[in-house]
PDB file of C-alpha atoms and ligand atoms in Angstrom:
ATOM      1  CA  MET A 137      27.819   9.290  -9.483  1.00 75.00           C
ATOM      2  CA  ILE A 138      28.812  12.945  -9.062  1.00 85.00           C
ATOM      3  CA  SER A 139      25.294  13.999  -9.934  1.00 87.00           C
ATOM      4  CA  LYS A 140      23.975  11.734  -7.157  1.00 83.00           C
ATOM      5  CA  LYS A 141      26.271  13.414  -4.609  1.00 86.00           C
ATOM      6  CA  ILE A 142      25.182  16.862  -5.776  1.00 88.00           C
ATOM      7  CA  TRP A 143      21.539  15.824  -5.611  1.00 81.00           C
ATOM      8  CA  GLU A 144      22.020  14.479  -2.079  1.00 80.00           C
ATOM      9  CA  ALA A 145      23.722  17.742  -1.043  1.00 84.00           C
ATOM     10  CA  ILE A 146      21.085  20.132  -2.390  1.00 84.00           C
ATOM     11  CA  ARG A 147      17.820  18.245  -1.911  1.00 78.00           C
ATOM     12  CA  GLU A 148      15.611  18.750   1.071  1.00 76.00           C
ATOM     13  CA  LYS A 149      15.602  15.601   3.156  1.00 74.00           C
ATOM     14  CA  ALA A 150      12.105  14.247   3.528  1.00 70.00           C
ATOM     15  CA  GLN A 151      10.729  11.939   6.126  1.00 69.00           C
ATOM     16  CA  THR A 152      11.812   8.340   5.554  1.00 73.00           C
ATOM     17  CA  LEU A 153       8.908   6.139   4.625  1.00 80.00           C
ATOM     18  CA  GLU A 154       9.349   2.633   5.974  1.00 82.00           C
ATOM     19  CA  TRP A 155       6.962   1.224   3.414  1.00 85.00           C
ATOM     20  CA  ALA A 156       8.646   2.746   0.347  1.00 86.00           C
ATOM     21  CA  PRO A 157      10.955  -0.250  -0.270  1.00 83.00           C
ATOM     22  CA  LEU A 158       7.931  -2.537  -0.272  1.00 84.00           C
ATOM     23  CA  VAL A 159       5.989  -0.396  -2.734  1.00 87.00           C
ATOM     24  CA  TRP A 160       8.881   0.229  -5.118  1.00 87.00           C
ATOM     25  CA  SER A 161      10.284  -3.265  -5.020  1.00 84.00           C
ATOM     26  CA  THR A 162      11.350  -4.570  -8.413  1.00 86.00           C
ATOM     27  CA  ARG A 163       9.389  -7.734  -7.584  1.00 84.00           C
ATOM     28  CA  ILE A 164       6.101  -5.861  -7.982  1.00 86.00           C
ATOM     29  CA  ILE A 165       4.716  -4.953 -11.396  1.00 93.00           C
ATOM     30  CA  PRO A 166       4.337  -1.186 -11.984  1.00 94.00           C
ATOM     31  CA  ARG A 167       0.532  -1.188 -12.031  1.00 95.00           C
ATOM     32  CA  HIS A 168       0.436  -2.877  -8.622  1.00 93.00           C
ATOM     33  CA  GLN A 169       3.142  -0.523  -7.348  1.00 93.00           C
ATOM     34  CA  PHE A 170       0.939   2.426  -8.196  1.00 94.00           C
ATOM     35  CA  ILE A 171      -2.124   0.936  -6.483  1.00 92.00           C
ATOM     36  CA  LEU A 172      -0.026   0.020  -3.468  1.00 90.00           C
ATOM     37  CA  TRP A 173       1.437   3.538  -3.379  1.00 92.00           C
ATOM     38  CA  LEU A 174      -2.075   5.027  -3.349  1.00 94.00           C
ATOM     39  CA  THR A 175      -3.058   2.592  -0.627  1.00 91.00           C
ATOM     40  CA  PHE A 176      -0.101   3.418   1.612  1.00 90.00           C
ATOM     41  CA  TRP A 177      -0.908   7.124   1.248  1.00 91.00           C
ATOM     42  CA  GLU A 178      -4.554   6.225   2.002  1.00 90.00           C
ATOM     43  CA  ARG A 179      -5.608   7.754  -1.298  1.00 93.00           C
ATOM     44  CA  LEU A 180      -7.308   4.789  -2.921  1.00 93.00           C
ATOM     45  CA  ARG A 181     -10.154   5.915  -5.116  1.00 94.00           C
ATOM     46  CA  THR A 182     -12.850   4.303  -3.111  1.00 95.00           C
ATOM     47  CA  ARG A 183     -16.420   5.302  -3.773  1.00 96.00           C
ATOM     48  CA  ASP A 184     -16.677   7.379  -0.591  1.00 96.00           C
ATOM     49  CA  ARG A 185     -13.699   9.502  -1.704  1.00 95.00           C
ATOM     50  CA  ILE A 186     -14.946   9.861  -5.272  1.00 96.00           C
ATOM     51  CA  ASN A 187     -18.349  10.883  -3.923  1.00 96.00           C
ATOM     52  CA  LYS A 188     -16.717  13.923  -2.290  1.00 95.00           C
ATOM     53  CA  TYR A 189     -15.951  15.555  -5.636  1.00 95.00           C
ATOM     54  CA  MET A 190     -18.493  13.990  -7.986  1.00 95.00           C
ATOM     55  CA  ASN A 191     -21.888  12.481  -7.563  1.00 94.00           C
ATOM     56  CA  VAL A 192     -21.711   8.711  -7.269  1.00 92.00           C
ATOM     57  CA  LEU A 193     -25.089   7.024  -7.596  1.00 94.00           C
ATOM     58  CA  ASN A 194     -24.122   4.002  -5.569  1.00 95.00           C
ATOM     59  CA  THR A 195     -21.403   4.223  -2.910  1.00 95.00           C
ATOM     60  CA  SER A 196     -21.882   0.681  -1.671  1.00 96.00           C
ATOM     61  CA  CYS A 197     -19.051  -1.812  -1.811  1.00 96.00           C
ATOM     62  CA  PRO A 198     -19.130  -3.586  -5.207  1.00 95.00           C
ATOM     63  CA  LEU A 199     -17.835  -6.767  -3.586  1.00 96.00           C
ATOM     64  CA  CYS A 200     -20.452  -7.293  -0.899  1.00 96.00           C
ATOM     65  CA  ASN A 201     -23.087  -4.577  -1.507  1.00 95.00           C
ATOM     66  CA  GLU A 202     -23.570  -4.356   2.244  1.00 92.00           C
ATOM     67  CA  ASN A 203     -21.668  -1.221   3.275  1.00 94.00           C
ATOM     68  CA  GLU A 204     -20.245   1.956   1.802  1.00 95.00           C
ATOM     69  CA  GLU A 205     -16.955   1.358   0.013  1.00 96.00           C
ATOM     70  CA  THR A 206     -14.295   2.973   2.203  1.00 94.00           C
ATOM     71  CA  MET A 207     -10.690   2.025   2.891  1.00 91.00           C
ATOM     72  CA  ASN A 208     -11.657   0.923   6.375  1.00 89.00           C
ATOM     73  CA  HIS A 209     -14.406  -1.246   4.967  1.00 92.00           C
ATOM     74  CA  LEU A 210     -12.131  -2.833   2.353  1.00 90.00           C
ATOM     75  CA  PHE A 211      -9.397  -3.549   4.872  1.00 87.00           C
ATOM     76  CA  GLY A 212     -11.441  -4.235   7.946  1.00 85.00           C
ATOM     77  CA  SER A 213     -15.022  -5.295   7.592  1.00 88.00           C
ATOM     78  CA  CYS A 214     -15.836  -6.469   4.062  1.00 93.00           C
ATOM     79  CA  ASN A 215     -16.638 -10.165   4.158  1.00 94.00           C
ATOM     80  CA  ILE A 216     -15.166 -10.756   0.704  1.00 94.00           C
ATOM     81  CA  THR A 217     -11.847  -9.038   1.389  1.00 90.00           C
ATOM     82  CA  LEU A 218     -11.642 -10.592   4.864  1.00 89.00           C
ATOM     83  CA  GLU A 219     -11.669 -13.977   3.136  1.00 91.00           C
ATOM     84  CA  LEU A 220      -8.855 -12.821   0.829  1.00 89.00           C
ATOM     85  CA  TRP A 221      -6.867 -11.401   3.752  1.00 84.00           C
ATOM     86  CA  ASP A 222      -7.314 -14.699   5.568  1.00 86.00           C
ATOM     87  CA  ARG A 223      -5.909 -16.628   2.597  1.00 88.00           C
ATOM     88  CA  LEU A 224      -3.007 -14.172   2.339  1.00 82.00           C
ATOM     89  CA  ALA A 225      -2.289 -14.527   6.058  1.00 81.00           C
ATOM     90  CA  LYS A 226      -2.181 -18.315   5.708  1.00 86.00           C
ATOM     91  CA  SER A 227       0.157 -18.117   2.709  1.00 84.00           C
ATOM     92  CA  LEU A 228       2.440 -15.791   4.696  1.00 75.00           C
ATOM     93  CA  LYS A 229       2.198 -18.182   7.654  1.00 79.00           C
ATOM     94  CA  LEU A 230       0.744 -15.520   9.910  1.00 76.00           C
ATOM     95  CA  LEU A 231      -1.343 -16.734  12.824  1.00 76.00           C
ATOM     96  CA  ASN A 232      -3.771 -13.870  12.526  1.00 73.00           C
ATOM     97  CA  PHE A 233      -4.100 -10.907  10.245  1.00 75.00           C
ATOM     98  CA  PRO A 234      -4.898  -7.405  11.469  1.00 81.00           C
ATOM     99  CA  ASN A 235      -8.149  -5.849  10.328  1.00 78.00           C
ATOM    100  CA  GLU A 236      -7.110  -2.192  10.341  1.00 82.00           C
ATOM    101  CA  TRP A 237      -5.083  -0.616   7.578  1.00 83.00           C
ATOM    102  CA  SER A 238      -2.492   0.930   9.928  1.00 83.00           C
ATOM    103  CA  GLU A 239      -1.753  -2.500  11.419  1.00 85.00           C
ATOM    104  CA  ILE A 240      -1.751  -4.184   8.011  1.00 84.00           C
ATOM    105  CA  LYS A 241       0.819  -1.629   6.880  1.00 85.00           C
ATOM    106  CA  GLU A 242       3.080  -2.471   9.831  1.00 86.00           C
ATOM    107  CA  VAL A 243       2.822  -6.214   9.162  1.00 82.00           C
ATOM    108  CA  ALA A 244       3.546  -5.678   5.448  1.00 81.00           C
ATOM    109  CA  VAL A 245       6.681  -3.660   6.216  1.00 83.00           C
ATOM    110  CA  LEU A 246       7.938  -6.294   8.663  1.00 84.00           C
ATOM    111  CA  LYS A 247       7.211  -9.116   6.227  1.00 77.00           C
ATOM    112  CA  ALA A 248       8.916  -7.232   3.381  1.00 77.00           C
ATOM    113  CA  LYS A 249      12.041  -6.917   5.512  1.00 80.00           C
ATOM    114  CA  GLU A 250      11.914 -10.652   6.254  1.00 80.00           C
ATOM    115  CA  LEU A 251      11.593 -11.423   2.546  1.00 74.00           C
ATOM    116  CA  GLY A 252      14.521  -9.169   1.673  1.00 73.00           C
ATOM    117  CA  LEU A 253      12.517  -6.573  -0.256  1.00 66.00           C
ATOM    118  CA  GLN A 254      14.475  -3.870   1.560  1.00 56.00           C
ATOM    119  CA  GLN A 255      17.635  -5.187  -0.051  1.00 48.00           C
ATOM    120  CA  THR A 256      16.058  -5.265  -3.499  1.00 45.00           C
ATOM    121  CA  PHE A 257      15.073  -1.628  -3.219  1.00 44.00           C
ATOM    122  CA  SER A 258      18.506  -0.550  -2.036  1.00 43.00           C
ATOM    123  CA  ASN A 259      20.244  -2.265  -4.949  1.00 41.00           C
ATOM    124  CA  ALA A 260      17.824  -0.817  -7.473  1.00 43.00           C
ATOM    125  CA  ASP A 261      18.200   2.626  -5.939  1.00 43.00           C
ATOM    126  CA  LEU A 262      21.980   2.490  -6.231  1.00 37.00           C
ATOM    127  CA  GLU A 263      21.798   1.626  -9.936  1.00 41.00           C
ATOM    128  CA  LYS A 264      20.003   4.894 -10.770  1.00 40.00           C
TER     129      LYS A 264
HETATM  130 ZN1   ZN B 405     -17.619  -5.063   1.006  1.00 60.36          ZN
END
């Protein structure tokens, strides 16, 4: 525990990320944590992003083939993912589900707090 106090004293305090407890919850398997982490940083390897540094022959969404695969498309206008988001909203007993990533992020953080994921993260963090 002394090393934790020393670390806290010497480290540079970064901005607190509200979504971090959700992403690093022990209830989420590591592979999904990593994907979620990329998503919250808006760094998902969508075809539009990959196309910026290497030539992608087809940048269309592999789910619907109607639009370019972007984060905004996946979280806001893809018919396939909208159906999945709708099912998720119903399972979470939400009346409606936002169709923009920034709003989805806010809802996820609120829901995680309701489900006690904040607590899970705090306990896990203290054990380190
Ligand atoms: Zn699509």
